[in-house]
Amino acid sequence: MAMYTLMRLPRSFARRSVSLRFGWCVASILLVPIWGGCARMETVPDAKPSDLQVTVDQLKIAVRDAQRTAADLRAELDGQRQQLAEVELERARLQGMLRETERRLTEARQIIELQREELASARTERERMAHALRSLPAKPRQASTGALPQAHSTHPESIPRTITIQAGDTLWDLSRRHNVSMETLRVLNGLRDSRLLTGRKLRLPDPPSSESTTVPAVAQ
């Protein structure tokens, strides 16, 4: 009976029921994303103070590490600068030693050249003295009473010459000043080297004298 009653409902009611069901379906479909979005927004956890503290501590550690690294780099840079300064000082010292060595080598070369000249001059003077000794006449024998008296020199006996060494004098200067070779000065004064003592007296060789003039006696 009920079935029959339903079957006899007007068609407009049936259409209204279908429309309501369709509307509810559309509404449910539209509301599902909104509810899902709200659910997702609610599931995002809030930042906790402990997490923020951990982040701050990590930043502090990173800053300390960076400061430590910068300090190490500055220390290394200072060390390299110190080493560079030491290298510069050592180079300057070596350059000074090199200049001093070159100066001494130059002086040594000059001394060697002077010694060669002195040696050649000494040899020449020795040969001249030897030739002068060979050319001296033999001493005449004592003649009889009526013979001529012994010849005498018109020049007085030569007095040995000496000089006193002054401050700053060198053997080279004295040899050039008095026209005497250094070898002669060494031999006359018993010098082993060219070092001189201020205030000491040096003997100079006698100057070459002219031949003695003899005065003959009148025969009786």
Coordinates of C-alpha atoms in Angstrom, one line a residue:
M1 CA 0.0 0.0 0.0
A2 CA 2.8 2.3 0.9
M3 CA 4.6 1.4 -2.3
Y4 CA 1.5 2.3 -4.2
T5 CA 1.2 5.6 -2.4
L6 CA 4.8 6.5 -3.3
M7 CA 4.3 5.6 -6.8
R8 CA 1.4 7.9 -6.9
L9 CA 3.5 10.9 -5.6
P10 CA 3.6 13.7 -8.1
R11 CA 6.6 13.9 -10.5
S12 CA 7.5 17.3 -9.3
F13 CA 8.4 16.0 -5.8
A14 CA 10.6 13.4 -7.3
R15 CA 12.4 16.0 -9.3
R16 CA 12.8 18.2 -6.2
S17 CA 14.4 15.3 -4.3
V18 CA 16.9 14.7 -7.1
S19 CA 17.9 18.3 -7.2
L20 CA 18.5 18.4 -3.4
R21 CA 20.7 15.4 -3.5
F22 CA 22.7 16.9 -6.4
G23 CA 23.1 20.1 -4.5
W24 CA 24.4 18.4 -1.4
C25 CA 26.9 16.5 -3.6
V26 CA 28.2 19.7 -5.2
A27 CA 28.4 21.4 -1.8
S28 CA 30.4 18.6 -0.3
I29 CA 32.8 18.6 -3.2
L30 CA 33.4 22.3 -2.8
L31 CA 33.9 22.1 0.9
V32 CA 36.4 19.3 0.9
P33 CA 39.5 21.4 -0.3
I34 CA 38.6 24.1 2.3
W35 CA 38.5 21.6 5.1
G36 CA 41.8 20.0 3.8
G37 CA 43.5 23.5 3.7
C38 CA 42.4 24.2 7.2
A39 CA 43.6 20.9 8.3
R40 CA 47.0 21.5 6.7
M41 CA 47.3 25.0 8.3
E42 CA 46.5 23.5 11.6
T43 CA 49.1 20.8 11.3
V44 CA 52.1 23.3 10.8
P45 CA 53.9 23.3 14.2
D46 CA 54.8 26.6 15.8
A47 CA 58.6 27.4 16.4
K48 CA 59.6 26.5 19.9
P49 CA 61.9 28.7 22.1
S50 CA 64.3 25.8 22.4
D51 CA 64.7 25.6 18.6
L52 CA 65.4 29.3 18.5
Q53 CA 68.0 29.0 21.2
V54 CA 69.7 26.2 19.3
T55 CA 69.9 28.4 16.2
V56 CA 71.4 31.3 18.2
D57 CA 74.0 29.0 19.8
Q58 CA 75.0 27.7 16.4
L59 CA 75.4 31.2 15.1
K60 CA 77.5 32.1 18.1
I61 CA 79.7 29.1 17.5
A62 CA 80.1 30.0 13.9
V63 CA 81.0 33.6 14.8
R64 CA 83.6 32.3 17.3
D65 CA 85.1 30.0 14.7
A66 CA 85.3 32.8 12.2
Q67 CA 87.0 35.1 14.7
R68 CA 89.4 32.3 15.6
T69 CA 90.2 31.7 11.9
A70 CA 90.7 35.5 11.4
A71 CA 93.0 35.6 14.4
D72 CA 95.0 32.7 13.1
L73 CA 95.3 34.3 9.7
R74 CA 96.5 37.6 11.2
A75 CA 99.1 35.8 13.3
E76 CA 100.3 33.9 10.2
L77 CA 100.5 37.2 8.3
D78 CA 102.4 38.9 11.1
G79 CA 104.8 35.9 11.2
Q80 CA 105.4 36.2 7.4
R81 CA 106.0 39.9 7.7
Q82 CA 108.5 39.3 10.5
Q83 CA 110.3 36.7 8.3
L84 CA 110.3 39.1 5.4
A85 CA 111.9 41.8 7.6
E86 CA 114.5 39.3 8.8
V87 CA 115.3 38.3 5.2
E88 CA 115.6 42.0 4.2
L89 CA 118.0 42.6 7.1
E90 CA 120.1 39.5 6.2
R91 CA 120.2 40.6 2.5
A92 CA 121.4 44.1 3.6
R93 CA 124.0 42.5 5.8
L94 CA 125.2 40.3 3.0
Q95 CA 125.3 43.2 0.6
G96 CA 127.4 45.2 3.1
M97 CA 129.8 42.2 3.4
L98 CA 130.0 41.9 -0.4
R99 CA 130.9 45.6 -0.7
E100 CA 133.5 45.3 2.0
T101 CA 135.0 42.2 0.4
E102 CA 135.1 44.0 -3.0
R103 CA 136.8 47.0 -1.3
R104 CA 139.4 44.8 0.3
L105 CA 140.0 43.0 -2.9
T106 CA 140.6 46.3 -4.7
E107 CA 143.1 47.3 -1.9
A108 CA 144.8 44.0 -2.2
R109 CA 145.2 44.4 -5.9
Q110 CA 146.6 47.9 -5.4
I111 CA 149.1 46.6 -2.8
I112 CA 150.2 43.8 -5.1
E113 CA 150.8 46.2 -7.9
L114 CA 152.8 48.5 -5.5
Q115 CA 154.8 45.6 -4.3
R116 CA 155.6 44.6 -7.8
E117 CA 156.8 48.1 -8.6
E118 CA 158.8 48.2 -5.4
L119 CA 160.4 44.8 -6.2
A120 CA 161.3 46.0 -9.6
S121 CA 162.7 49.2 -8.2
A122 CA 164.7 47.3 -5.5
R123 CA 166.2 45.0 -8.2
T124 CA 167.2 48.0 -10.2
E125 CA 168.7 49.8 -7.2
R126 CA 170.5 46.6 -6.2
E127 CA 172.0 46.2 -9.7
R128 CA 173.0 49.9 -9.7
M129 CA 174.7 49.5 -6.3
A130 CA 176.5 46.4 -7.4
H131 CA 177.7 48.1 -10.5
A132 CA 178.9 51.1 -8.5
L133 CA 180.8 48.8 -6.2
R134 CA 182.5 47.1 -9.0
S135 CA 183.5 50.3 -10.6
L136 CA 185.2 51.7 -7.5
P137 CA 189.0 52.0 -7.8
A138 CA 191.3 49.9 -5.6
K139 CA 192.8 51.5 -2.5
P140 CA 196.2 52.9 -3.3
R141 CA 199.2 51.6 -1.4
Q142 CA 201.2 53.7 1.1
A143 CA 203.9 55.5 -0.9
S144 CA 207.4 56.3 0.3
T145 CA 208.4 59.5 2.1
G146 CA 208.8 61.4 -1.0
A147 CA 205.6 60.2 -2.5
L148 CA 202.4 62.1 -2.6
P149 CA 200.5 62.3 0.7
Q150 CA 197.3 60.5 1.1
A151 CA 194.4 62.1 -0.7
H152 CA 191.7 63.5 1.5
S153 CA 188.2 64.3 0.7
T154 CA 186.9 67.8 0.5
H155 CA 183.5 66.6 1.8
P156 CA 182.9 66.0 5.5
E157 CA 181.8 62.5 6.6
S158 CA 178.2 61.8 5.9
I159 CA 175.9 61.8 8.9
P160 CA 173.3 59.0 9.0
R161 CA 169.8 60.4 8.3
T162 CA 166.9 59.4 10.4
I163 CA 163.2 60.3 10.4
T164 CA 160.5 60.1 13.1
I165 CA 157.3 58.3 12.1
Q166 CA 154.3 60.6 12.5
A167 CA 150.6 59.5 12.9
G168 CA 149.2 58.4 9.6
D169 CA 152.6 57.7 7.9
T170 CA 152.9 54.6 5.9
L171 CA 155.9 52.8 4.5
W172 CA 154.6 53.6 1.0
D173 CA 154.3 57.4 1.8
L174 CA 157.8 57.5 3.3
S175 CA 159.4 55.7 0.4
R176 CA 157.8 58.1 -2.1
R177 CA 158.5 61.1 0.1
H178 CA 162.3 60.4 0.5
N179 CA 162.7 58.7 -2.9
V180 CA 163.7 55.4 -1.3
S181 CA 162.2 52.0 -2.1
M182 CA 160.2 50.2 0.6
E183 CA 162.5 47.2 0.4
T184 CA 165.5 49.4 1.3
L185 CA 163.6 50.9 4.3
R186 CA 162.8 47.4 5.5
V187 CA 166.4 46.2 5.1
L188 CA 167.9 49.2 6.8
N189 CA 165.5 49.2 9.8
G190 CA 164.9 45.4 10.1
L191 CA 161.2 45.6 9.3
R192 CA 159.3 42.4 8.6
D193 CA 156.2 44.0 7.2
S194 CA 154.8 47.4 6.3
R195 CA 153.4 48.2 9.8
L196 CA 154.9 51.3 11.4
L197 CA 154.8 52.5 15.0
T198 CA 154.1 56.2 15.6
G199 CA 157.2 57.9 17.2
R200 CA 159.7 55.3 16.0
K201 CA 162.8 56.5 14.2
L202 CA 163.6 55.1 10.8
R203 CA 167.0 55.2 9.2
L204 CA 167.3 56.5 5.7
P205 CA 170.1 55.5 3.3
D206 CA 172.9 58.0 2.6
P207 CA 172.3 60.1 -0.5
P208 CA 174.7 59.3 -3.4
S209 CA 177.7 61.5 -3.0
S210 CA 179.9 62.8 -5.8
E211 CA 183.4 61.4 -6.2
S212 CA 185.9 62.6 -3.7
T213 CA 188.2 65.4 -4.8
T214 CA 191.9 64.7 -4.0
V215 CA 194.4 67.5 -3.5
P216 CA 197.9 66.5 -4.6
A217 CA 200.9 67.6 -2.5
V218 CA 203.7 69.6 -4.1
A219 CA 206.8 67.5 -4.6
Q220 CA 209.8 68.6 -2.6

